[in-house]
mmCIF file of C-alpha atoms in Angstrom:
data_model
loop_
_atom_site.group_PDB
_atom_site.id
_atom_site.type_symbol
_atom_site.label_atom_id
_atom_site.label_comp_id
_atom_site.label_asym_id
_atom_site.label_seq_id
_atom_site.Cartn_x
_atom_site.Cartn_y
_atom_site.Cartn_z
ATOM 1 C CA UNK A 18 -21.787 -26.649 -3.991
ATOM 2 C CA UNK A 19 -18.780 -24.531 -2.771
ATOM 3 C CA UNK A 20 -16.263 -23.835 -5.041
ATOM 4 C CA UNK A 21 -13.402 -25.598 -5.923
ATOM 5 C CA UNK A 22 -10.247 -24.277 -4.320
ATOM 6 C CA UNK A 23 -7.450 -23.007 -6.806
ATOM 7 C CA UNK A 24 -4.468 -25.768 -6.884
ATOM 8 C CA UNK A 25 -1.779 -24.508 -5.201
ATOM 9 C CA UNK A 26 1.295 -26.423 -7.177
ATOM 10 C CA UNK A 27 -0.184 -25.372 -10.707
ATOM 11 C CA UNK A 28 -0.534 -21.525 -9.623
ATOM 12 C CA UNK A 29 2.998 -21.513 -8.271
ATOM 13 C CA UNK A 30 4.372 -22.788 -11.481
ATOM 14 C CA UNK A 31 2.150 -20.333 -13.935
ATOM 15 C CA UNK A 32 3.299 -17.359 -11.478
ATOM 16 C CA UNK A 33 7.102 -18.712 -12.180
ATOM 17 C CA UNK A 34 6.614 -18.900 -15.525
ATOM 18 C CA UNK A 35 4.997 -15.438 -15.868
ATOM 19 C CA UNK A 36 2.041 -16.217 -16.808
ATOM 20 C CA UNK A 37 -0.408 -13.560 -16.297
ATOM 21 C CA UNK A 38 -3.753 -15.017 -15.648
ATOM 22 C CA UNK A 39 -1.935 -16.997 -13.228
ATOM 23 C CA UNK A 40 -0.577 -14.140 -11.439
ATOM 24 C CA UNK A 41 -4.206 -12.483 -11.521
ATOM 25 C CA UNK A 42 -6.149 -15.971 -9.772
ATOM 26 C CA UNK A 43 -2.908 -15.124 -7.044
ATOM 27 C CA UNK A 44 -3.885 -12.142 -6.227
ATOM 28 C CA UNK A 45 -7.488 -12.083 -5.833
ATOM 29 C CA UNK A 46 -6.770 -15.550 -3.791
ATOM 30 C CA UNK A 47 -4.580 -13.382 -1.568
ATOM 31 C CA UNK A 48 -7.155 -10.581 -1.216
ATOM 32 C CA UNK A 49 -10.100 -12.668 -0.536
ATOM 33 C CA UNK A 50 -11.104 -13.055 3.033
ATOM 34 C CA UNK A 51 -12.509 -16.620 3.093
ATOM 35 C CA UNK A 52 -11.088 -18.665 5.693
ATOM 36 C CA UNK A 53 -10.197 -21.490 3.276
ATOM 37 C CA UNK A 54 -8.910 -18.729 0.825
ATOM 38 C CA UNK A 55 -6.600 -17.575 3.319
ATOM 39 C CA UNK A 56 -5.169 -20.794 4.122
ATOM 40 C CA UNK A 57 -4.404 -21.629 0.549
ATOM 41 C CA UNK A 58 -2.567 -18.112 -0.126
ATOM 42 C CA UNK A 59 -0.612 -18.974 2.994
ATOM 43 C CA UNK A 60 0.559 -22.287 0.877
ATOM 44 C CA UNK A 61 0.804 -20.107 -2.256
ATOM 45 C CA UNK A 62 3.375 -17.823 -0.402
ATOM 46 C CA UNK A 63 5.587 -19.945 1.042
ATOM 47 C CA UNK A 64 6.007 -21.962 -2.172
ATOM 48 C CA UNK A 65 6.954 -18.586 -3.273
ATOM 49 C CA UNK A 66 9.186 -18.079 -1.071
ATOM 50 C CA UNK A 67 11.290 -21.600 -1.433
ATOM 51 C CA UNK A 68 13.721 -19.814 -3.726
ATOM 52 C CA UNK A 69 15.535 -16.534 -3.841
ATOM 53 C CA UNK A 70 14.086 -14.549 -6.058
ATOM 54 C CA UNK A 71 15.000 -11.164 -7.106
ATOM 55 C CA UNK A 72 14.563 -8.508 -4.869
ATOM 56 C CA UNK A 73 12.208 -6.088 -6.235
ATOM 57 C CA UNK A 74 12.467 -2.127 -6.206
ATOM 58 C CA UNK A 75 8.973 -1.257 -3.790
ATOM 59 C CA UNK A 76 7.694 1.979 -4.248
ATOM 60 C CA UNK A 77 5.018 4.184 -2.643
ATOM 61 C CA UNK A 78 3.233 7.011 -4.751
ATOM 62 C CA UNK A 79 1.076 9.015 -3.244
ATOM 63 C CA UNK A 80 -0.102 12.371 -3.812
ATOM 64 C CA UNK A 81 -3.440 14.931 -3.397
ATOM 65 C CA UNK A 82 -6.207 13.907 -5.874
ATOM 66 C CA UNK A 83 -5.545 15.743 -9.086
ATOM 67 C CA UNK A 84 -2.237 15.629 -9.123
ATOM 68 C CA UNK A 85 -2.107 13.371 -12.065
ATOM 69 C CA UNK A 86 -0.692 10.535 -10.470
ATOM 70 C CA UNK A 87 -2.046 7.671 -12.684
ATOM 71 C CA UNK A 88 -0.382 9.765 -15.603
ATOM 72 C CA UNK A 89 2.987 10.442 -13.931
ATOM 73 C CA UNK A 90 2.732 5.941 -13.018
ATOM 74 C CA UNK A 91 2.582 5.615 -16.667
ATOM 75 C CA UNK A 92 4.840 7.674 -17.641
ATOM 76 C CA UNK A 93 7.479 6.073 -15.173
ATOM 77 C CA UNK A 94 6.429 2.624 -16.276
ATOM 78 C CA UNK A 95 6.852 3.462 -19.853
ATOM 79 C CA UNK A 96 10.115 4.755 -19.348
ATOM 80 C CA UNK A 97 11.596 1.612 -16.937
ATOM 81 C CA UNK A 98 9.593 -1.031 -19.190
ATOM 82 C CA UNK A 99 12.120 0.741 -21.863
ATOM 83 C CA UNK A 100 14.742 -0.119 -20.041
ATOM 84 C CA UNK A 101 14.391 -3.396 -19.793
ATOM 85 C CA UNK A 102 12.390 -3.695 -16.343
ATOM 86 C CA UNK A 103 9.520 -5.691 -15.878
ATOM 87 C CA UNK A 104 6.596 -3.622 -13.656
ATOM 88 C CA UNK A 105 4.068 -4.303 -11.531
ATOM 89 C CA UNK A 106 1.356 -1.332 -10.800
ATOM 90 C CA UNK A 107 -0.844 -1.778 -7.274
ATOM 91 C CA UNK A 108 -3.266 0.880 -7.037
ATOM 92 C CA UNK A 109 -4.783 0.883 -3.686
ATOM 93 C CA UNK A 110 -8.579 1.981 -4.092
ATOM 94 C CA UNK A 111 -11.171 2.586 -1.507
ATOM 95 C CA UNK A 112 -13.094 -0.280 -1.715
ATOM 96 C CA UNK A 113 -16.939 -0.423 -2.677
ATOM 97 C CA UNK A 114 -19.368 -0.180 0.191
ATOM 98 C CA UNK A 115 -21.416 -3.018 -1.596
ATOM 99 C CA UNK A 116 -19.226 -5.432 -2.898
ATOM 100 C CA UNK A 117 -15.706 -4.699 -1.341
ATOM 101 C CA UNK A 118 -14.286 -4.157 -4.988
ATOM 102 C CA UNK A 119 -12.382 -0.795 -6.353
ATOM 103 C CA UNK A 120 -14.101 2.242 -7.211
ATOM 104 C CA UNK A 121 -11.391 4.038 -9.167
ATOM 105 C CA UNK A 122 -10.634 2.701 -12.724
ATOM 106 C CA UNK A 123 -6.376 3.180 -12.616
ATOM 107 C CA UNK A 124 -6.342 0.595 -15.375
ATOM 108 C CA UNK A 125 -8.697 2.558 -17.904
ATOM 109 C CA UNK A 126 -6.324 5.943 -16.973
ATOM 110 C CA UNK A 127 -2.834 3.546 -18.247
ATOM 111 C CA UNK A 128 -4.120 2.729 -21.208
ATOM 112 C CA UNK A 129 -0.782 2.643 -23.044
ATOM 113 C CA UNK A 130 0.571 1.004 -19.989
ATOM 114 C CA UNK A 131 -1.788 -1.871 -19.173
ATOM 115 C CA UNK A 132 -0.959 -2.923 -23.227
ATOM 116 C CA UNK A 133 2.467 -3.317 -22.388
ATOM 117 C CA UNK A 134 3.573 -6.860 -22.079
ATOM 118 C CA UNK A 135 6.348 -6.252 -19.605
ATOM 119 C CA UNK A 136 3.504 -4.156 -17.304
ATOM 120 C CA UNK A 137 0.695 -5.248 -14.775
ATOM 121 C CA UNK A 138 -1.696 -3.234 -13.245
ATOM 122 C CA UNK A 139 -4.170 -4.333 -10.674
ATOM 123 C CA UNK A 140 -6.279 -2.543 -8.576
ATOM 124 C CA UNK A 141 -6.120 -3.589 -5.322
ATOM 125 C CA UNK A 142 -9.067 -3.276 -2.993
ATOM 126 C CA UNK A 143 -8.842 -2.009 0.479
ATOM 127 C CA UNK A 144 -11.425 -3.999 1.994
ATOM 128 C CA UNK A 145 -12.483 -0.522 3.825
ATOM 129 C CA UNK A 146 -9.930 -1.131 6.318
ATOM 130 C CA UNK A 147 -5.934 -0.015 6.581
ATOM 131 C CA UNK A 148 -5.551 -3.667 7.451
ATOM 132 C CA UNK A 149 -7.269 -4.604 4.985
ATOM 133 C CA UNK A 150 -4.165 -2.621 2.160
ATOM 134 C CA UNK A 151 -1.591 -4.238 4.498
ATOM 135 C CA UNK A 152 -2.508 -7.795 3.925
ATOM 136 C CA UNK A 153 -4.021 -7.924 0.275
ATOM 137 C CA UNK A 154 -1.070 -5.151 -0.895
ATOM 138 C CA UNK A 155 1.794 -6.721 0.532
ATOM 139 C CA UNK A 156 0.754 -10.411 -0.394
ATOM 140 C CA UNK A 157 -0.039 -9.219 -3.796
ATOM 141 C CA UNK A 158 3.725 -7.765 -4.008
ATOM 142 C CA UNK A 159 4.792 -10.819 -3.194
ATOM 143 C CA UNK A 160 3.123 -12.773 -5.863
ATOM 144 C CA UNK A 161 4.652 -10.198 -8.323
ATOM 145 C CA UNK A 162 7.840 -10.473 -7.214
ATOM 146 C CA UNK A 163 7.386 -14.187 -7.437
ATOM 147 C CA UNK A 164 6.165 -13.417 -11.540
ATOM 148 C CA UNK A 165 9.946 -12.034 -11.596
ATOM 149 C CA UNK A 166 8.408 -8.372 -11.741
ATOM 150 C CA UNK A 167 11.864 -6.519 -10.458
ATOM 151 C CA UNK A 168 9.850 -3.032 -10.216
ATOM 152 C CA UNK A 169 6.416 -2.868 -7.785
ATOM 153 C CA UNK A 170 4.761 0.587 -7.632
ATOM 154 C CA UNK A 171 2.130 0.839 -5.099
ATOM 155 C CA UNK A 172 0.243 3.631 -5.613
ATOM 156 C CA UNK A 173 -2.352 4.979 -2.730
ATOM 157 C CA UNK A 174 -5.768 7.187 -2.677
ATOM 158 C CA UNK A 175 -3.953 10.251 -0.911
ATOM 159 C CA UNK A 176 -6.470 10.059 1.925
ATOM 160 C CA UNK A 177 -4.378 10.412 5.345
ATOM 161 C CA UNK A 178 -3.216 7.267 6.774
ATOM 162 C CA UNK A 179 -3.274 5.187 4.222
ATOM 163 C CA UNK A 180 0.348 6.837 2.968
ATOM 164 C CA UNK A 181 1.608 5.762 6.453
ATOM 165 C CA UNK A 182 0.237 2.345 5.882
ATOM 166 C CA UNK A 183 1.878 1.922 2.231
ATOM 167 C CA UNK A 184 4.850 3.636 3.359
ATOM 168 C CA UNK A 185 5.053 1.117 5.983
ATOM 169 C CA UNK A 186 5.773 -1.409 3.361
ATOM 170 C CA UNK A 187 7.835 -0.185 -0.008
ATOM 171 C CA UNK A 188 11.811 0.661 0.107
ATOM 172 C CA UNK A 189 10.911 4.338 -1.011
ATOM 173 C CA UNK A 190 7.886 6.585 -0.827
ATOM 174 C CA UNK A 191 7.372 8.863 -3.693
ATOM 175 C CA UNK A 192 5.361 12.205 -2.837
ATOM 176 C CA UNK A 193 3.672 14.251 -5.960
ATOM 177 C CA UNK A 194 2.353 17.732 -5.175
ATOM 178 C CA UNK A 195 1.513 20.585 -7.383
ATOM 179 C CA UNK A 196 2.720 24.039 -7.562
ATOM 180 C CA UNK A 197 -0.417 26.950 -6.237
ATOM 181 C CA UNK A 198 -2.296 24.505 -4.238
ATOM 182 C CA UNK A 199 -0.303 25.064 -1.017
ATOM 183 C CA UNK A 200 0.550 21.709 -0.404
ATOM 184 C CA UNK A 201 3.973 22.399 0.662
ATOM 185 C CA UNK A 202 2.352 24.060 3.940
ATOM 186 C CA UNK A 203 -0.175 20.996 4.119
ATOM 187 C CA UNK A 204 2.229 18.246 3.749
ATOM 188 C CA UNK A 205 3.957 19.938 6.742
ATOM 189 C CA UNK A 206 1.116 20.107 8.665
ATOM 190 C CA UNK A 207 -0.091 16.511 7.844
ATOM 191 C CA UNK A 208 3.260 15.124 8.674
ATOM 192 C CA UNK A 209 3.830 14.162 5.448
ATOM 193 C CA UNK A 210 7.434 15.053 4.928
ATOM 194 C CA UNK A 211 8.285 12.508 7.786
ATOM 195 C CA UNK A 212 7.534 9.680 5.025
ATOM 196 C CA UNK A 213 8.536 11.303 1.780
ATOM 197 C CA UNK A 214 11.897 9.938 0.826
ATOM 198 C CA UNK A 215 11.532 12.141 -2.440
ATOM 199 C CA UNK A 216 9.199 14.625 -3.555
ATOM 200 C CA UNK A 217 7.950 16.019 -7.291
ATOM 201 C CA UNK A 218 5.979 18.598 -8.105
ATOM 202 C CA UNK A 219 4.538 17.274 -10.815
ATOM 203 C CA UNK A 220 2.719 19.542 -14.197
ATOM 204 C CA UNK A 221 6.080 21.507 -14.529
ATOM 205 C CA UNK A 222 4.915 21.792 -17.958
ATOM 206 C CA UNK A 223 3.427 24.594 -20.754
ATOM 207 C CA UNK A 224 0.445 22.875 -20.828
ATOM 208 C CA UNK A 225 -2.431 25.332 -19.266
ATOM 209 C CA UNK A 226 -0.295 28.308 -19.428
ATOM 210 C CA UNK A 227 3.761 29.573 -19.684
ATOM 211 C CA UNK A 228 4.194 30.137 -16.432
ATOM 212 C CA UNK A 229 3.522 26.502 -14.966
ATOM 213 C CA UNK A 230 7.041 25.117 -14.879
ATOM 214 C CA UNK A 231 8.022 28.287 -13.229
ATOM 215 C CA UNK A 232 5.437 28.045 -10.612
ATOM 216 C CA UNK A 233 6.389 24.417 -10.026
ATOM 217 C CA UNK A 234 10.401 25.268 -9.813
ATOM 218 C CA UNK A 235 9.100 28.492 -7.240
ATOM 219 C CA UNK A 236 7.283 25.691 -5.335
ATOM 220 C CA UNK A 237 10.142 23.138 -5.099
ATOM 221 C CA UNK A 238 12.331 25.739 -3.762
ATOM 222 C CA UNK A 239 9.980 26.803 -1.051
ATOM 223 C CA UNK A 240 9.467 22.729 -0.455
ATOM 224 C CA UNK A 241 13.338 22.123 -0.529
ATOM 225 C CA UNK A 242 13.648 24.912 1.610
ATOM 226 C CA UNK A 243 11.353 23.802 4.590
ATOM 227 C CA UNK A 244 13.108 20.309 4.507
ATOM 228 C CA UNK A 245 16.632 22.206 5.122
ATOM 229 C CA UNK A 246 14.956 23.494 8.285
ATOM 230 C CA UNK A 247 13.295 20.002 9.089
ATOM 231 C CA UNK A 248 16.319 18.002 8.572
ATOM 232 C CA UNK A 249 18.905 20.690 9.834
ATOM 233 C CA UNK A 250 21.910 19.452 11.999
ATOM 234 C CA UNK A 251 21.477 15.189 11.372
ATOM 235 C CA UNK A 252 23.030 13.336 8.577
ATOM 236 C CA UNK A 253 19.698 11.613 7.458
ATOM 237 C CA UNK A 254 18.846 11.664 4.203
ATOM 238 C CA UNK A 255 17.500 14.948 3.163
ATOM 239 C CA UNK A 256 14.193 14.115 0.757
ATOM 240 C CA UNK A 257 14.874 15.800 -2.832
ATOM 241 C CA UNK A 258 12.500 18.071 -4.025
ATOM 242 C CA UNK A 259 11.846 17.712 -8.152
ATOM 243 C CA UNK A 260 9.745 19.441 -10.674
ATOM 244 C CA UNK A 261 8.589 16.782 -13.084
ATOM 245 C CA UNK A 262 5.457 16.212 -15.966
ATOM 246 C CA UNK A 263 3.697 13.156 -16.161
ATOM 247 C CA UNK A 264 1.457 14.187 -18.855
ATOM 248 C CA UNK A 265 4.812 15.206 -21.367
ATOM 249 C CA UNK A 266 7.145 12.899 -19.797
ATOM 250 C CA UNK A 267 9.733 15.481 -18.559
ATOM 251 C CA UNK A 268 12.124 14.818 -15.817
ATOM 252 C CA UNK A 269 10.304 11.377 -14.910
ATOM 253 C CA UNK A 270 13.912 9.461 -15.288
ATOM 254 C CA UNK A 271 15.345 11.721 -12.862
ATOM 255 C CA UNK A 272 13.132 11.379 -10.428
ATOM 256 C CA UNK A 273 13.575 7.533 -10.755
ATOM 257 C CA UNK A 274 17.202 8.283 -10.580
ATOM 258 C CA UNK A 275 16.622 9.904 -6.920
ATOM 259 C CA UNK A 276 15.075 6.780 -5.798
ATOM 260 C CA UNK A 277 17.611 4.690 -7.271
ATOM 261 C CA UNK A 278 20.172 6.629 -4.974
ATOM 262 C CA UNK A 279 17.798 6.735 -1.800
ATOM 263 C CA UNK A 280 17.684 3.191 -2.214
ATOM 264 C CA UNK A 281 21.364 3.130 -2.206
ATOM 265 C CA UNK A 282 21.764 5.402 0.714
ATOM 266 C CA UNK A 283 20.116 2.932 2.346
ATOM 267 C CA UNK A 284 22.916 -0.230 1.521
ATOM 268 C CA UNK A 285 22.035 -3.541 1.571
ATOM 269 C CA UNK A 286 21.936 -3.760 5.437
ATOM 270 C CA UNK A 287 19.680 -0.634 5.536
ATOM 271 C CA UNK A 288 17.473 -2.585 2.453
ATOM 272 C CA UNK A 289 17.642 -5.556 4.253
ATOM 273 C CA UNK A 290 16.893 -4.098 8.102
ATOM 274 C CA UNK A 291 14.044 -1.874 6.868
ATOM 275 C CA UNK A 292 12.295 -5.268 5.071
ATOM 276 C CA UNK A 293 12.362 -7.081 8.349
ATOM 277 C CA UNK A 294 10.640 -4.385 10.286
ATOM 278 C CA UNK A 295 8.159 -4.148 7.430
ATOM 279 C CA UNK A 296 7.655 -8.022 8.074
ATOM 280 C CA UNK A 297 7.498 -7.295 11.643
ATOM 281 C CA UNK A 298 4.872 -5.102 11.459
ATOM 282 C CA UNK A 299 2.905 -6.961 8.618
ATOM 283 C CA UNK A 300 2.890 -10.380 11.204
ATOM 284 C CA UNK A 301 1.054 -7.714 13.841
ATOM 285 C CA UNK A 302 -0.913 -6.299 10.857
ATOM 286 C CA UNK A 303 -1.836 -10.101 9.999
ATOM 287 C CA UNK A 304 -2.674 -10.777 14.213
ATOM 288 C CA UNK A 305 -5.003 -7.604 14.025
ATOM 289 C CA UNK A 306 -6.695 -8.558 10.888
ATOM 290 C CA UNK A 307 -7.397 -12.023 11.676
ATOM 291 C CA UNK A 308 -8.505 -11.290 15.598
ATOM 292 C CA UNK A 309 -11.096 -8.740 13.763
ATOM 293 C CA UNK A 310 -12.045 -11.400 11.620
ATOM 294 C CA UNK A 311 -12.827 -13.780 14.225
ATOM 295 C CA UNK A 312 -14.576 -11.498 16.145
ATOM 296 C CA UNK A 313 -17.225 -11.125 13.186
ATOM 297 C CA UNK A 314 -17.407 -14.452 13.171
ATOM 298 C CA UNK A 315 -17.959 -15.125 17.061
ATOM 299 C CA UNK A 316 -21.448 -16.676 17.941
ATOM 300 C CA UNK A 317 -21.498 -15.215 21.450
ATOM 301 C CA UNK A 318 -20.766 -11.547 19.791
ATOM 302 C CA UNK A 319 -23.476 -12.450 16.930
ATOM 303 C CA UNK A 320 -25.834 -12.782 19.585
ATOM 304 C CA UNK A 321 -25.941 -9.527 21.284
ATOM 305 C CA UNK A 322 -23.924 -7.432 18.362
ATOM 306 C CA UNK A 323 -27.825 -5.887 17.406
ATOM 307 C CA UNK A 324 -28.595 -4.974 21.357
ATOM 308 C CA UNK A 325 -25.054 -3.346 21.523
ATOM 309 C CA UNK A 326 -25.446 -1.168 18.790
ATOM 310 C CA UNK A 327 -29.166 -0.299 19.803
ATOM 311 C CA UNK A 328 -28.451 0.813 23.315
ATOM 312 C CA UNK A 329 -25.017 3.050 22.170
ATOM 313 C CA UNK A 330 -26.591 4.522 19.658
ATOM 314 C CA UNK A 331 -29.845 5.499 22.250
ATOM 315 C CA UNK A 332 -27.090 6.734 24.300
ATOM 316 C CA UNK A 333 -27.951 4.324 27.187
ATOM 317 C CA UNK A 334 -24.585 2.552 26.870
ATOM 318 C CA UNK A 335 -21.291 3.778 26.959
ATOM 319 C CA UNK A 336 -18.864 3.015 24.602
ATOM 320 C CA UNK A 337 -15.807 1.198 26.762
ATOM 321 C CA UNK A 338 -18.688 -0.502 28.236
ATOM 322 C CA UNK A 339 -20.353 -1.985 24.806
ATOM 323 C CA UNK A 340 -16.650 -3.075 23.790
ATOM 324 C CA UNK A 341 -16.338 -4.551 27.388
ATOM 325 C CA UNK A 342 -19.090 -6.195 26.698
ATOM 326 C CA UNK A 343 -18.505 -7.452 22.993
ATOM 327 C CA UNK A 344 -15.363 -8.764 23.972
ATOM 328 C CA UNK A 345 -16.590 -10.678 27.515
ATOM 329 C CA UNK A 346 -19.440 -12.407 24.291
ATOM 330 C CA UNK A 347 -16.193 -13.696 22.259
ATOM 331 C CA UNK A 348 -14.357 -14.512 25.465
ATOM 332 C CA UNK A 349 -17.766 -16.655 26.131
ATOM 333 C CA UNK A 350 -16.970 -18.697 22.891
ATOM 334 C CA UNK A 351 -12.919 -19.949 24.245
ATOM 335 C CA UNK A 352 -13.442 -22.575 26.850
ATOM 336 C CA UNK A 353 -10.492 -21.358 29.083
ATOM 337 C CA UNK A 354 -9.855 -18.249 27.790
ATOM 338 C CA UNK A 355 -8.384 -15.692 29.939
ATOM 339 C CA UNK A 356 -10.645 -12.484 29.811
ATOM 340 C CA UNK A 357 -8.571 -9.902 27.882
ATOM 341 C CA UNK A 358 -6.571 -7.718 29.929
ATOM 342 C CA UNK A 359 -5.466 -3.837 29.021
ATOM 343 C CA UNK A 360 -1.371 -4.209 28.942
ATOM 344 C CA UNK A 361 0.714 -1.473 30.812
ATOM 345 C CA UNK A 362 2.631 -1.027 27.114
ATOM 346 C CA UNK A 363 -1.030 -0.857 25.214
ATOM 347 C CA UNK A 364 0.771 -3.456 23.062
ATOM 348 C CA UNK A 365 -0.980 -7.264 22.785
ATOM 349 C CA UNK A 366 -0.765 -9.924 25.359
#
């Protein structure tokens, strides 16, 4: 017997009312990739959306492992849970091999956080695919907002593209390095400074020796210093460069205070242009995600998906062909279907 599907009316009211079970069915409903699942979070979101509802601060955090972001996220939360705020933690973990699930444990490393009635944490799966974040993250910020959670922080694995991808879909991305690590030549080269809005160098603190906050303040001026060059001559916003300690709390509310004024640099128009390019891009996010999915689920593709991989991975078939191929199979299963074409503009028919 399947199971019963969640109803729709009573979530929507226990998510307005705050209630936090309610707000945790929401979100593995919007993360789960059964077909009937996904047409019930579509219902669940746009009863959500039948009513203004406050317009949450989104923020990306991102940083190389050991950086200490989980600390530096509960530091933060602690301090804007002080101030009245109500926050919402995503941590975006690779997902399981075996059962899709997270690996990390973001909650046990917030332990003072997760207690706090005014915070939620919840890792959030990637489904081993960068589609996979932009669905199940941006629905899930979506159901927080809905819980009247004004602050989202998304924070991400620090492996390559997966910044782009949350930075893609928050108002301000939040970049943590570390002083003696060289990052500030590596965030260069990785292109990371093209997504940072503002950057911390996070440990600028006594603990592990004297001459830490010095090293992170020598860092921040090199890091500052290569924006200068980046951003020399336009009238963009120039990314701040902070020292900051998550572990001793130090310098955390000014580095909310930087995105407070990024977030102001960008005006309401700027706020308001930047989320509908974000939904832009999510709707082509959703196209890819759900094409993928019903290309795992095609018959014809079923049928010769073991033969494909057999003769690729002998080497007697090359690769255009065995996607030629694949896609001629699911092509098979649409009476009437057009046989996909390669667009001059790479872009979808």
């Amino acid at each position: 017997m399947a199971p019963l599907l969640p109803d729709v009316p009573e979530l929507v009211a226990g998510i307005r009312a705050g209630n936090r079970t309610a707000v945790s069915r929401a979100i593995t409903l919007v993360e789960s990739s059964r077909a009937d699942h996904r047409a019930a979070a579509r219902d669940l979101l746009t009863a959500l959306s039948d009513r203004p509802t406050p317009t949450a601060v989104r923020v990306g955090i991102s940083g190389v492992p050991g950086v200490g972001k989980s600390t530096f996220i509960e530091a933060l939360g602690k301090h804007l849970t002080a101030a009245g705020h109500k926050v919402g933690v995503l941590a975006v973990d690779p997902s399981s091999v075996r059962t899709g699930g997270s690996v990390l444990g973001d909650k046990t490393r917030m332990v003072e956080l997760s207690a706090d009635p005014n915070a939620y944490i919840r890792p959030s799966p990637s489904a081993g695919t960068l589609g996979g974040v932009a669905r199940a993250t941006t629905q899930a910020m979506l159901v927080l907002e809905g819980a009247g959670y004004d602050v989202v922080l998304v924070e991400t694995v620090g492996v390559g593209q997966s910044e782009v991808t949350v930075a893609g879909m928050v108002d301000t991305f939040l970049f943590l390095t570390l002083a003696r690590t060289g990052d500030q030549l590596q965030g260069i080269k990785k292109g990371i400074l093209e997504i940072a809005d503002v950057i911390a160098v996070n440990k600028a603190d006594a603990v592990g020796g004297a001459d830490r906050e010095l090293e992170a303040k020598s860092a921040a001026r090199e890091l500052a210093g290569a924006l200068r060059l980046v951003y020399a001559g336009g009238d963009a916003w120039v990314p701040p460069v902070l020292t900051c300690s998550g572990l001793e709390g130090l310098e955390v509310d000014t580095v909310w205070q930087r995105i407070i004024e990024h977030r102001a640099h960008l005006g309401g128009a700027g706020l308001l242009a930047k989320r509908a390019e974000q939904q832009l891009e999510f709707t082509w996010a959703l196209v890819r995600d759900e094409l993928a999915e019903r290309l795992r689920r095609s018959p014809g593709v079923a049928a010769i998906r073991d033969q494909v991989r057999a003769e690729v991975l002998a080497g007697e078939l090359a690769a255009p062909v065995a996607a030629d191929r694949l896609l001629a199979a699911y092509d098979e299963d649409r009476p009437g279907a057009e046989p996909a074409r390669a667009q001059p503009d790479g872009g979808p028919r």
